[in-house]
Amino acid sequence: MGEFDLIRRYFLRPPGTGVEVGVGDDCAVLVPTPGARWLVSSDMLVEGRHFLSTVDPARLGHKALAVNLSDLAACGATPRGFTLALALPRVDETWLAAFARGLLKLADASACPLVGGDTTQGPLNLCITVFGEAPPGLALLRSGARAGDEIWVSGRLGDARLALEVFRGTVALDGAGFETVRTAMECPTPRLALGQALRGITTAAIDVSDGLLGDLGHILAASNVGARLDVDALPRSAVLAAQPVALQHECLLAGGDDYELVFTAPPGARLPDVGVPLTRIGTIVAEPGLRVVDEHGAAVQHGLQSFDHFKS
Ligand code: ADP
Ligand code: MG
């Protein structure tokens, strides 16, 4: 099968609302909402770096788009479309069909149509660029946290990292426990509805992709404040809660791949209920630095850092 047959078979979709021209011409032509701001983000997934070669292709398709939608969610954006740049070692139709199914199912569920891309031969590599919109002045940024704000997180943290440790062979779980954490790792849910519902409520927001310490650290740096983080308050699954405390802390604080939203809001802010649990995990303080404490307020030694591709 040639490049154009492949694109037509797996990635051509009828243009939907707001898409004047989708896949098939030199550019996609999108119709902006008058007055809205564009929000644009790219995320690349590289085999061996971001996913294992054995991963189910439908889950890989889901995750490639989910991690991008998570960035739109973190900014409170409404998705409008995405492009897919794909390098494939060979044309494997079974793989492509499953990949496209996982990808396009999440695209449809998120009202985020595939509007174009690029396809080439090479080591397996996926790069998605998402386009979203938000009303002027209402994008959620990292820079507005103030001393006294409360720190909140959606969902729960740490399961994806626990799954990675199982794949690495450092942790053993029973079948049901492994399924729980593996699904968290391979099928994250972007918190789009929550992000949009938080417009005008939060002072700062980010999604947890590299680990809570580092990602909350980005809010602190951008906002020029510090924080007190209660490690005992961090929401975790029963599977993670059954692990030794040091491993729990590692997964919760430095795990990454969570794709939950961390945000700050003034005390008493009316937080939206979109069916995703929200947990208060700490407080913004004026003094710079991130202090991790237990439920009694005592300092917790952890020696952990978030994930960084260029550090060992
Ligand atoms: P060009 O040569 O103008 O760069 P291409 O030949 O690369 O265009 O692609 C032809 C059409 O198919 C374009 O509309 C492009 O956006 C679309 N396309 C290519 N690869 C993909 C893909 N993986 N997913 C979606 N659309 C794609
Ligand atoms: Mg062209």
Coordinates of C-alpha atoms and ligand atoms in Angstrom, one line a residue:
M1 CA 0.0 0.0 0.0
G2 CA 1.3 3.5 -0.9
E3 CA 1.5 6.5 1.3
F4 CA -1.7 8.1 -0.1
D5 CA -3.7 4.9 0.1
L6 CA -2.6 4.5 3.7
I7 CA -3.6 8.1 4.6
R8 CA -7.0 7.7 2.8
R9 CA -7.7 4.3 4.4
Y10 CA -6.8 5.1 8.0
F11 CA -6.8 8.9 8.5
L12 CA -9.2 10.5 6.1
R13 CA -12.3 11.6 7.9
P14 CA -15.2 13.8 6.7
P15 CA -14.6 17.4 7.8
G16 CA -16.8 18.2 10.9
T17 CA -18.0 21.4 12.5
G18 CA -15.5 24.2 12.3
V19 CA -13.3 22.4 9.7
E20 CA -13.8 23.8 6.2
V21 CA -11.0 21.6 4.7
G22 CA -9.5 18.6 6.5
V23 CA -7.1 15.9 5.4
G24 CA -6.3 15.9 1.7
D25 CA -5.2 19.4 0.7
D26 CA -1.9 21.2 1.4
C27 CA -3.4 22.8 4.5
A28 CA -6.4 22.3 6.7
V29 CA -8.7 25.3 6.8
L30 CA -10.3 25.8 10.2
V31 CA -13.0 28.3 11.2
P32 CA -12.1 30.2 14.4
T33 CA -14.7 31.3 16.9
P34 CA -14.8 35.1 16.6
G35 CA -12.7 36.7 19.3
A36 CA -11.4 33.4 20.7
R37 CA -7.7 32.8 21.4
W38 CA -5.9 29.9 19.8
L39 CA -4.1 27.5 22.1
V40 CA -1.5 25.2 20.4
S41 CA 0.6 22.4 21.8
S42 CA 2.8 19.5 20.4
D43 CA 3.9 16.3 22.1
M44 CA 6.0 13.6 20.6
L45 CA 6.0 9.9 21.5
V46 CA 9.2 8.0 20.7
E47 CA 9.3 4.2 20.9
G48 CA 11.5 3.0 23.7
R49 CA 11.4 6.4 25.3
H50 CA 7.7 7.0 25.9
F51 CA 6.2 3.6 25.1
L52 CA 7.2 0.0 24.9
S53 CA 7.3 -1.8 21.5
T54 CA 4.8 -4.3 22.9
V55 CA 2.1 -1.8 23.7
D56 CA -1.4 -2.4 22.3
P57 CA -1.6 -0.1 19.2
A58 CA -5.2 1.0 20.0
R59 CA -3.9 2.1 23.4
L60 CA -1.0 3.8 21.8
G61 CA -3.3 5.8 19.5
H62 CA -5.4 6.8 22.5
K63 CA -2.4 7.8 24.5
A64 CA -0.7 9.8 21.7
L65 CA -3.7 12.1 21.5
A66 CA -4.5 12.0 25.3
V67 CA -1.2 13.5 26.3
N68 CA -1.7 16.3 23.9
L69 CA -5.3 16.9 24.9
S70 CA -4.1 17.0 28.5
D71 CA -2.1 20.1 27.6
L72 CA -5.2 21.8 26.3
A73 CA -7.1 20.7 29.4
A74 CA -4.3 22.2 31.6
C75 CA -5.0 25.6 29.9
G76 CA -8.7 25.3 30.0
A77 CA -9.0 25.1 26.2
T78 CA -11.8 23.7 24.1
P79 CA -10.3 21.3 21.5
R80 CA -10.7 22.2 17.8
G81 CA -8.5 19.8 15.9
F82 CA -5.2 18.1 15.6
T83 CA -2.5 17.0 13.1
L84 CA -0.6 13.8 13.2
A85 CA 3.0 13.4 12.0
L86 CA 3.8 9.7 11.9
A87 CA 7.0 7.8 11.1
L88 CA 6.4 4.1 10.6
P89 CA 9.1 1.4 10.0
R90 CA 6.7 -0.5 7.7
V91 CA 3.1 -0.7 6.7
D92 CA 1.5 -3.1 9.1
E93 CA -2.3 -2.9 8.4
T94 CA -3.4 -4.7 11.6
W95 CA -1.3 -2.3 13.6
L96 CA -2.5 0.8 11.7
A97 CA -6.1 -0.2 11.9
A98 CA -5.9 -0.6 15.7
F99 CA -3.8 2.5 16.1
A100 CA -6.3 4.6 14.1
R101 CA -9.2 3.1 16.0
G102 CA -7.8 4.1 19.4
L103 CA -6.8 7.5 18.2
L104 CA -10.0 8.4 16.4
K105 CA -12.2 7.1 19.2
L106 CA -10.7 9.6 21.6
A107 CA -10.8 12.3 18.9
D108 CA -14.5 11.8 18.4
A109 CA -15.2 11.6 22.1
S110 CA -13.3 14.9 22.6
A111 CA -14.8 16.7 19.5
C112 CA -11.2 17.1 18.3
P113 CA -11.0 16.1 14.6
L114 CA -7.9 15.0 12.8
V115 CA -7.3 17.7 10.2
G116 CA -4.0 16.8 8.6
G117 CA -0.5 15.4 9.2
D118 CA 2.5 13.9 7.6
T119 CA 3.4 10.2 7.0
T120 CA 6.9 8.9 6.4
Q121 CA 9.0 5.8 6.8
G122 CA 11.3 5.6 9.7
P123 CA 11.7 4.4 13.3
L124 CA 8.3 4.5 15.0
N125 CA 7.6 8.0 16.1
L126 CA 4.4 10.0 16.7
C127 CA 4.0 13.7 16.9
I128 CA 0.7 15.3 17.4
T129 CA -0.1 19.0 17.4
V130 CA -3.4 20.0 19.0
F131 CA -5.3 23.3 18.4
G132 CA -7.8 24.6 20.9
E133 CA -9.6 27.8 21.8
A134 CA -10.4 29.8 24.9
P135 CA -12.1 33.1 25.5
P136 CA -9.7 36.1 25.8
G137 CA -8.0 36.3 29.2
L138 CA -9.4 33.0 30.4
A139 CA -6.6 30.5 29.5
L140 CA -5.3 28.8 32.6
L141 CA -1.6 29.6 33.0
R142 CA 1.2 28.6 35.3
S143 CA 1.9 32.1 36.5
G144 CA -0.9 33.4 38.8
A145 CA -0.6 31.4 42.1
R146 CA -0.6 33.6 45.2
A147 CA 0.4 33.0 48.8
G148 CA -2.6 31.6 50.7
D149 CA -4.1 29.8 47.6
E150 CA -5.0 26.2 48.1
I151 CA -3.4 23.5 45.9
W152 CA -5.7 20.9 44.3
V153 CA -5.3 17.8 42.2
S154 CA -7.8 15.9 40.1
G155 CA -8.2 12.1 40.1
R156 CA -5.3 10.2 41.6
L157 CA -1.6 10.0 41.1
G158 CA 1.2 7.4 40.9
D159 CA -0.4 4.4 39.2
A160 CA 1.3 4.9 35.9
R161 CA 4.7 4.9 37.6
L162 CA 3.8 1.8 39.5
A163 CA 2.9 0.1 36.3
L164 CA 6.3 1.1 34.8
E165 CA 8.0 -0.5 37.8
V166 CA 6.2 -3.7 37.1
F167 CA 7.4 -3.6 33.5
R168 CA 10.9 -2.9 34.8
G169 CA 10.6 -6.0 37.1
T170 CA 11.2 -4.1 40.3
V171 CA 7.6 -4.6 41.6
A172 CA 5.3 -7.6 41.4
L173 CA 1.5 -7.2 41.4
D174 CA -1.4 -9.6 41.2
G175 CA -3.4 -9.7 37.9
A176 CA -6.2 -7.3 38.9
G177 CA -3.8 -4.8 40.5
F178 CA -1.6 -4.8 37.4
E179 CA -4.6 -4.2 35.1
T180 CA -5.6 -1.2 37.2
V181 CA -2.2 0.5 37.1
R182 CA -1.5 -0.6 33.5
T183 CA -4.7 1.1 32.3
A184 CA -3.7 4.3 34.1
M185 CA -0.3 4.2 32.2
E186 CA -1.6 3.2 28.8
C187 CA -5.1 4.9 28.8
P188 CA -4.9 8.2 30.6
T189 CA -8.0 10.4 30.5
P190 CA -7.4 14.0 29.6
R191 CA -9.3 16.3 32.0
L192 CA -10.8 18.5 29.3
A193 CA -14.2 19.2 31.0
L194 CA -12.5 20.0 34.2
G195 CA -10.0 22.4 32.6
Q196 CA -12.8 24.3 30.8
A197 CA -14.9 24.4 34.0
L198 CA -12.0 25.9 35.9
R199 CA -11.8 29.0 33.6
G200 CA -12.0 32.1 35.8
I201 CA -11.7 30.1 39.0
T202 CA -8.0 29.0 39.2
T203 CA -5.1 31.2 39.7
A204 CA -2.6 28.7 38.1
A205 CA -2.8 25.3 36.5
I206 CA -0.7 22.6 34.9
D207 CA -1.0 18.9 34.0
V208 CA 1.1 16.3 35.7
S209 CA 3.2 14.7 33.0
D210 CA 6.7 14.6 34.4
G211 CA 5.9 14.2 38.1
L212 CA 4.1 16.3 40.8
L213 CA 7.2 17.8 42.3
G214 CA 8.5 19.1 39.0
D215 CA 5.2 20.1 37.6
L216 CA 4.1 21.9 40.7
G217 CA 7.6 23.4 40.7
H218 CA 6.8 25.0 37.3
I219 CA 3.8 26.8 38.8
L220 CA 5.9 28.0 41.8
A221 CA 8.7 29.3 39.5
A222 CA 6.3 30.9 37.1
S223 CA 4.3 32.5 40.0
N224 CA 7.3 33.3 42.1
V225 CA 5.9 31.6 45.2
G226 CA 6.6 28.5 47.3
A227 CA 4.4 25.7 48.6
R228 CA 3.7 23.3 51.4
L229 CA 2.6 19.9 50.0
D230 CA 0.9 17.3 52.2
V231 CA 2.2 13.9 51.0
D232 CA -0.4 12.0 53.1
A233 CA -3.2 13.9 51.3
L234 CA -2.2 12.8 47.8
P235 CA -5.0 10.7 46.3
R236 CA -3.9 7.2 45.4
S237 CA -5.4 3.9 44.3
A238 CA -5.8 1.0 46.8
V239 CA -3.1 -0.8 44.7
L240 CA -0.6 1.9 45.3
A241 CA -1.6 2.4 48.9
A242 CA -0.7 -1.3 49.5
Q243 CA 2.9 -0.7 48.5
P244 CA 5.8 0.3 50.8
V245 CA 5.7 4.0 51.8
A246 CA 9.0 4.9 50.0
L247 CA 7.7 3.5 46.8
Q248 CA 4.3 5.3 47.3
H249 CA 6.2 8.5 47.7
E250 CA 8.3 7.9 44.6
C251 CA 5.2 7.1 42.5
L252 CA 3.1 10.0 43.9
L253 CA 5.8 12.7 43.9
A254 CA 8.1 11.9 41.0
G255 CA 6.2 9.4 38.9
G256 CA 4.8 11.3 36.0
D257 CA 2.5 10.1 33.2
D258 CA -0.5 10.9 35.4
Y259 CA -2.2 13.5 33.2
E260 CA -4.2 14.9 36.1
L261 CA -4.6 18.6 36.6
V262 CA -2.9 20.4 39.5
F263 CA -4.2 23.9 40.1
T264 CA -4.3 26.7 42.7
A265 CA -7.4 28.6 43.8
P266 CA -8.2 31.1 46.6
P267 CA -9.7 29.5 49.8
G268 CA -13.4 29.3 49.4
A269 CA -13.4 29.3 45.6
R270 CA -16.4 27.4 44.2
L271 CA -14.8 24.4 42.5
P272 CA -16.8 22.8 39.7
D273 CA -18.2 19.3 39.9
V274 CA -17.6 17.5 36.6
G275 CA -17.6 14.0 38.1
V276 CA -13.8 14.0 38.7
P277 CA -12.7 13.9 42.3
L278 CA -10.7 16.9 43.5
T279 CA -8.4 16.7 46.5
R280 CA -6.7 19.5 48.4
I281 CA -3.0 18.7 48.7
G282 CA -1.3 21.8 50.0
T283 CA -1.0 25.5 50.3
I284 CA 0.9 28.2 48.4
V285 CA 3.2 30.2 50.6
A286 CA 5.2 33.4 50.0
E287 CA 8.6 31.9 50.8
P288 CA 10.2 30.2 47.7
G289 CA 10.7 26.4 47.7
L290 CA 8.6 23.3 47.9
R291 CA 8.3 21.7 51.3
V292 CA 6.9 18.2 51.5
V293 CA 5.2 17.5 54.8
D294 CA 3.1 14.7 56.4
E295 CA -0.4 15.1 57.8
H296 CA 1.0 16.4 61.0
G297 CA 3.0 19.1 59.2
A298 CA 6.4 17.4 59.8
A299 CA 9.0 17.6 57.0
V300 CA 9.3 14.5 54.8
Q301 CA 12.7 13.6 53.4
H302 CA 12.3 12.2 49.9
G303 CA 15.4 13.1 47.8
L304 CA 13.2 12.8 44.6
Q305 CA 13.2 14.7 41.4
S306 CA 10.8 14.7 38.5
F307 CA 11.5 13.1 35.2
D308 CA 13.9 15.0 32.9
H309 CA 14.9 13.5 29.5
F310 CA 18.4 15.1 29.7
K311 CA 19.3 14.1 33.2
S312 CA 20.3 10.6 34.2
Ligands
ADP1 P1 2.2 17.6 1.3 O1 3.0 16.8 0.3 O2 1.5 18.8 0.8 O3 3.0 17.8 2.6 P2 1.2 15.1 2.1 O4 1.4 14.4 0.8 O5 2.3 14.9 3.1 O6 1.1 16.6 1.8 O7 -0.2 14.7 2.7 C1 -1.4 14.7 1.9 C2 -2.5 15.0 2.8 O8 -2.7 14.0 3.8 C3 -2.4 16.4 3.5 O9 -3.7 16.9 3.6 C4 -1.9 15.9 4.9 O10 -2.3 16.9 5.9 C5 -2.6 14.6 5.1 N1 -1.9 13.6 5.9 C6 -0.7 13.1 5.7 N2 -0.3 12.3 6.7 C7 -1.4 12.3 7.6 C8 -1.6 11.6 8.8 N3 -0.8 10.7 9.4 N4 -2.8 11.9 9.4 C9 -3.7 12.7 8.9 N5 -3.5 13.4 7.7 C10 -2.3 13.1 7.1
MG2 MG 1.7 20.3 -0.1

